[in-house]
Amino acid sequence: AALSLRACSAASLLARCSFEVPAGVVERQLQSQIESTHRQFQGRVPHDVLHEQLSRMQETGRPLAERRVREAFLLDTLAAKHAIAVSDEEVDTRLAEMAEAQGMEADKLREIAKGQGWLQAIELELRNRKVFDLLASHARVEESVADVSPNPS
């Protein structure tokens, strides 16, 4: 439910805020998405299938990359405007949760996270959660019931 609310909040916010983003930033985001997909599936999916998918992403992935960049800009702006920050203790708590889920020691996971550059991503994840929590606290949520009646032919 929280993830769905965040997605709806982001979509609503993006729909209300029209602004251009630098093409170079969108291109870097697209390349990052492609590299991430490559790392995730390399060795798990046949080489030709993976590279076909990556080529398709290069051709069709720009709208998603642009949406992600616009969302990141908005979240950065809102976090700055509302002085939203993440403490070291909050990062430690999140690392402990992640370590428990993985069945490992929190200190070991912190070491790995630091070595692989994840700490900044964890801090960003926590900051974004706080921004979405702020948005949710000011949101007007309306429930609707979908019409599931069959279409008359």
Short mmCIF file of C-alpha atoms in Angstrom, two decimals:
data_model
loop_
_atom_site.label_atom_id
_atom_site.label_comp_id
_atom_site.label_asym_id
_atom_site.label_seq_id
_atom_site.Cartn_x
_atom_site.Cartn_y
_atom_site.Cartn_z
CA ALA A 1 0.00 0.00 0.00
CA ALA A 2 2.81 2.43 0.87
CA LEU A 3 4.59 1.68 -2.39
CA SER A 4 1.38 2.23 -4.33
CA LEU A 5 0.77 5.54 -2.54
CA ARG A 6 4.34 6.64 -3.34
CA ALA A 7 3.87 5.75 -7.01
CA CYS A 8 0.56 7.65 -7.13
CA SER A 9 2.10 10.62 -5.33
CA ALA A 10 5.00 10.73 -7.76
CA ALA A 11 2.73 10.42 -10.80
CA SER A 12 0.40 13.14 -9.50
CA LEU A 13 3.28 15.44 -8.69
CA LEU A 14 4.88 14.94 -12.10
CA ALA A 15 1.56 15.61 -13.82
CA ARG A 16 1.19 18.92 -11.97
CA CYS A 17 4.76 20.14 -12.47
CA SER A 18 5.88 20.71 -16.01
CA PHE A 19 9.56 21.42 -16.53
CA GLU A 20 12.33 20.43 -18.89
CA VAL A 21 15.28 18.34 -17.80
CA PRO A 22 18.73 18.45 -19.39
CA ALA A 23 19.09 15.89 -22.19
CA GLY A 24 22.51 14.87 -20.88
CA VAL A 25 21.07 13.97 -17.48
CA VAL A 26 18.34 11.89 -19.13
CA GLU A 27 20.95 10.13 -21.29
CA ARG A 28 23.06 9.31 -18.19
CA GLN A 29 19.94 7.93 -16.47
CA LEU A 30 19.11 5.80 -19.50
CA GLN A 31 22.66 4.44 -19.63
CA SER A 32 22.51 3.72 -15.89
CA GLN A 33 19.25 1.79 -16.37
CA ILE A 34 20.80 -0.22 -19.20
CA GLU A 35 23.97 -0.96 -17.21
CA SER A 36 21.90 -2.01 -14.19
CA THR A 37 19.83 -4.39 -16.32
CA HIS A 38 23.00 -5.78 -17.86
CA ARG A 39 24.56 -6.44 -14.44
CA GLN A 40 21.34 -7.97 -13.12
CA PHE A 41 20.85 -10.46 -15.96
CA GLN A 42 24.38 -11.10 -17.24
CA GLY A 43 25.07 -14.81 -16.99
CA ARG A 44 21.43 -15.56 -16.17
CA VAL A 45 19.95 -14.90 -19.60
CA PRO A 46 21.39 -16.00 -22.95
CA HIS A 47 23.80 -13.38 -24.30
CA ASP A 48 21.86 -12.66 -27.49
CA VAL A 49 18.53 -12.33 -25.63
CA LEU A 50 20.08 -9.95 -23.09
CA HIS A 51 21.67 -7.75 -25.74
CA GLU A 52 18.46 -7.66 -27.75
CA GLN A 53 16.64 -6.44 -24.64
CA LEU A 54 19.36 -3.86 -23.93
CA SER A 55 19.11 -2.58 -27.51
CA ARG A 56 15.33 -2.29 -27.10
CA MET A 57 15.87 -0.36 -23.86
CA GLN A 58 18.23 2.01 -25.68
CA GLU A 59 15.52 2.68 -28.26
CA THR A 60 12.44 2.86 -26.02
CA GLY A 61 13.72 3.63 -22.51
CA ARG A 62 14.05 7.39 -22.80
CA PRO A 63 10.54 8.24 -21.47
CA LEU A 64 11.14 6.16 -18.33
CA ALA A 65 14.58 7.71 -17.88
CA GLU A 66 13.12 11.20 -18.25
CA ARG A 67 10.35 10.42 -15.74
CA ARG A 68 12.92 9.15 -13.24
CA VAL A 69 15.08 12.26 -13.68
CA ARG A 70 12.07 14.57 -13.28
CA GLU A 71 11.00 12.65 -10.17
CA ALA A 72 14.51 12.87 -8.70
CA PHE A 73 14.64 16.64 -9.34
CA LEU A 74 11.26 17.12 -7.66
CA LEU A 75 12.21 14.99 -4.65
CA ASP A 76 15.50 16.87 -4.29
CA THR A 77 13.67 20.19 -4.42
CA LEU A 78 11.03 19.15 -1.90
CA ALA A 79 13.65 17.69 0.46
CA ALA A 80 15.63 20.93 0.32
CA LYS A 81 12.55 23.14 0.72
CA HIS A 82 11.37 21.21 3.78
CA ALA A 83 14.86 20.61 5.22
CA ILE A 84 14.40 16.85 5.09
CA ALA A 85 17.55 15.04 6.10
CA VAL A 86 18.53 11.54 7.16
CA SER A 87 20.60 10.89 10.26
CA ASP A 88 23.39 8.36 10.60
CA GLU A 89 21.19 6.53 13.09
CA GLU A 90 18.44 6.16 10.49
CA VAL A 91 20.94 4.74 8.01
CA ASP A 92 22.22 2.35 10.69
CA THR A 93 18.66 1.21 11.43
CA ARG A 94 17.99 0.59 7.74
CA LEU A 95 21.27 -1.33 7.40
CA ALA A 96 20.31 -3.45 10.41
CA GLU A 97 16.93 -4.25 8.78
CA MET A 98 18.63 -5.18 5.53
CA ALA A 99 21.26 -7.28 7.32
CA GLU A 100 18.60 -9.16 9.27
CA ALA A 101 16.72 -9.90 6.05
CA GLN A 102 19.94 -11.24 4.53
CA GLY A 103 20.93 -13.19 7.65
CA MET A 104 24.16 -11.31 8.18
CA GLU A 105 25.75 -8.97 10.71
CA ALA A 106 24.91 -5.28 10.33
CA ASP A 107 28.57 -4.26 10.61
CA LYS A 108 29.48 -6.62 7.78
CA LEU A 109 26.71 -5.23 5.59
CA ARG A 110 27.82 -1.67 6.41
CA GLU A 111 31.33 -2.61 5.32
CA ILE A 112 30.00 -4.02 2.04
CA ALA A 113 27.70 -1.04 1.51
CA LYS A 114 30.52 1.40 2.12
CA GLY A 115 32.90 -0.51 -0.15
CA GLN A 116 30.37 -0.68 -2.99
CA GLY A 117 29.02 2.84 -2.59
CA TRP A 118 25.54 1.85 -1.37
CA LEU A 119 25.43 4.11 1.67
CA GLN A 120 24.50 7.15 -0.39
CA ALA A 121 21.75 5.17 -2.14
CA ILE A 122 20.38 3.99 1.22
CA GLU A 123 20.40 7.55 2.53
CA LEU A 124 18.62 8.73 -0.63
CA GLU A 125 16.03 5.96 -0.28
CA LEU A 126 15.31 7.03 3.31
CA ARG A 127 15.16 10.70 2.37
CA ASN A 128 12.74 9.95 -0.45
CA ARG A 129 10.53 7.96 1.92
CA LYS A 130 10.38 11.00 4.19
CA VAL A 131 9.43 13.24 1.25
CA PHE A 132 6.68 10.82 0.22
CA ASP A 133 5.48 10.64 3.83
CA LEU A 134 5.28 14.45 3.83
CA LEU A 135 3.32 14.39 0.57
CA ALA A 136 1.00 11.69 1.92
CA SER A 137 0.33 13.72 5.06
CA HIS A 138 -0.92 16.58 2.85
CA ALA A 139 -2.66 14.46 0.23
CA ARG A 140 -6.35 14.11 -0.33
CA VAL A 141 -6.94 10.46 -1.10
CA GLU A 142 -10.14 9.37 -2.78
CA GLU A 143 -11.09 5.75 -3.17
CA SER A 144 -12.96 4.67 -6.25
CA VAL A 145 -14.52 1.45 -7.32
CA ALA A 146 -13.67 0.17 -10.77
CA ASP A 147 -16.56 -0.69 -13.05
CA VAL A 148 -16.16 -4.40 -13.75
CA SER A 149 -19.45 -4.95 -15.54
CA PRO A 150 -19.13 -6.70 -18.88
CA ASN A 151 -19.26 -4.53 -21.96
CA PRO A 152 -22.51 -5.04 -23.88
CA SER A 153 -21.85 -6.14 -27.46
#
